[in-house]
Each structure stands twice: as C-alpha cells, then as structure tokens.
Amino acid sequence: MGDVMEVLTSDDLRGWMTDFARTIEAAQDHLSDLDAYAGDADHGANLVRGTQAVLAALPQLQGPPGQLCKDIGLILVDTIGGSSGVLYGTIFLRLAQAIGPTAPIIDLPTLSLGLGSAAKGISDRGGAQRGDKTMLDAVGPAAEALDLAVQEACPMSVALIRTAEAAETGARATAALQARRGKASYVGVRSIGTSDPGATSAALLLRCLAARATLTSGEDADRHGIVVI
C-alpha cells in the first residue's frame, strides 16, 4: 500500500471528478428539492448533466493538471448552463490559472491560491458577498480554511478535510439566511429555512476532493462515503 498523497496529479483530478459525478448523481433529488424552495428545482439535474459530460470526456482529456482543470471548466460552462455553469466553470478556470499550463503536479500552496482565486471569481462574476446565500458561503470559508492549513504546514489530507468541513459548515449556515442574489432573492423571506443548493453542491465538490486526498495508492474511493448535507 502506498503513501497518502501530498500532491495532486492529473490522475488524481480525474478520480476527483469521477467521485464528484457519482456523488452528484446520488444527490440529484436532494439538490433539486433545495432549489425548489426558491428556484427552478433543476440544480441537481443541471449538475448531473455537467458532471456526466465531464465523466464522458475524461478518457480523452490529456495533459498536465492545469490544462485538465481548464478543459473541465469549459465543459461545465457549456453543459450545466445558467449561472451555476458559469460559477462552476469559474472554479476550475481559476484553478487552472493558479496551476499554470505546464506544472506536472499541484502542491498545497498552489491549490490554496487557486481556491482563493475561485472564491474571488465567484464574487466578481455575480457580485455576491458572504452572507448573500450563494455558493460563495461555502467556497469562501473553504478557501480561508485551506489558506490557514497551508500556513500551519498541515499534511494535504488534513488540510483538505478542514477545507471540506469549512465548506459544509458554511453551506449549512445558509439555511438561516435570506437570499440576496440570484433567483432565490425574488422570494424574499421565503428563502429562509433551507440551505442554498449551490453552496451545498460546492461543499460536496470539496468533500470529494478531501476523500480523494485521504486515499492511499490503489485504494477504492467507494470506501469513503460522502454524506449529502
């Protein structure tokens, strides 16, 4: 059995996306139910369409991690559609920029830089701020947790578990918020009481990454259950 990973390779990114696609498929109804309270009830279906498109393309996607993140981001923009497609695309395109086009691996400081840039990109794209009940309420705290873990020189597995936990805490906290951005903002106080679907799915994305980073060589990701929050 090999060592727990301390850097991410293109193969690790492919594994992450495979795990995320399976997790989103299992969480589809839950995510769409959350979206039904203040949106179009299609967040789960849209993400399934996007992640399955990524899954189908993975065998053909070659190159180093930065190129792979760029390719994934463009597929998500094209196939998820709407604001969710733009925001998920932003996450991976900002990661691609941080990694660069030729780097053979992603170390933890680079990943932290990319996630911080992704959080800023989400805010820049839609004008959202923390507390507006959006995906940023999960990604923002996650980026801060990862930055702190890098400063503390945590192992990658520990750092990414902290990152996922921060995202999940942020996503759960959106249930108490009134939406101030997106379609959910149109229903006013009726948006209070349920978690934001975008924040919830973003937390799942980061939990899948944390689970992948705790695997040892040859270990099956299915042994690590992803809990839908």
Phi, psi and omega in degrees: 000134183278181180278154172297139188292148174240353172223163178248139178248177176300323178296323177295321178296320177297319177296319178301313182292326176296314178298318181295318179299317179294321181293317180295322178299318179290330184265004188307309184295320180298315181294320179289326175297318176299318181292334183293335183292331185212013182219215184260005179060031183234010183299317179296313181297319180295319179291324176299316179300315181291314183289328176290326175295319176297314181302318180293328183275341188307318181299335181267348183276116183243177176101177182287173186303320181298318178294320179297317178298320178298314180298316179298315180301317181293322177296317181295319177301316185288328191254331177284316180079167175063197182293325180297321178297317178297316184289318176294321175299320179300318179304310186282329177289324176291322174300317180299318179297318181293322182287321185090162188282343188240350183299132184280343181218168174243117174269173187295317177300322178293318177298319178296317177301317180294319181290323175297319177294323178297317178299317178295321179297321177298317178294316181296321184296312186247000182074013182287149172238162175302137181095357179275001180067063178222182175306330182298333180290346172260315185289323180300305177299326179296316179297320179294318180295321180291319178300317179295320180296323176295316179299327181272003178059041179288150170300156183302316182299316179295316181299318184282333172294316176299320180298313180296319180297321178295320178295318180294319177298316179296319180295316179298322183294340180293342179300331181273358186261153169265130183294135178238006177220152176076186183298329181298334181293339183290337183266001173061230186294342179291347176282349179282137174118346177228149180290149177292131182294323179294318177296322181294315180290325177296323176296323176295321177303314184284330174293323177296322177294318178298317179296319179296321183286346178267356179284151170257167185306126178086356182279146183271129180296337181295345177287344183254098182293138176258119183272126176282121185270000000 
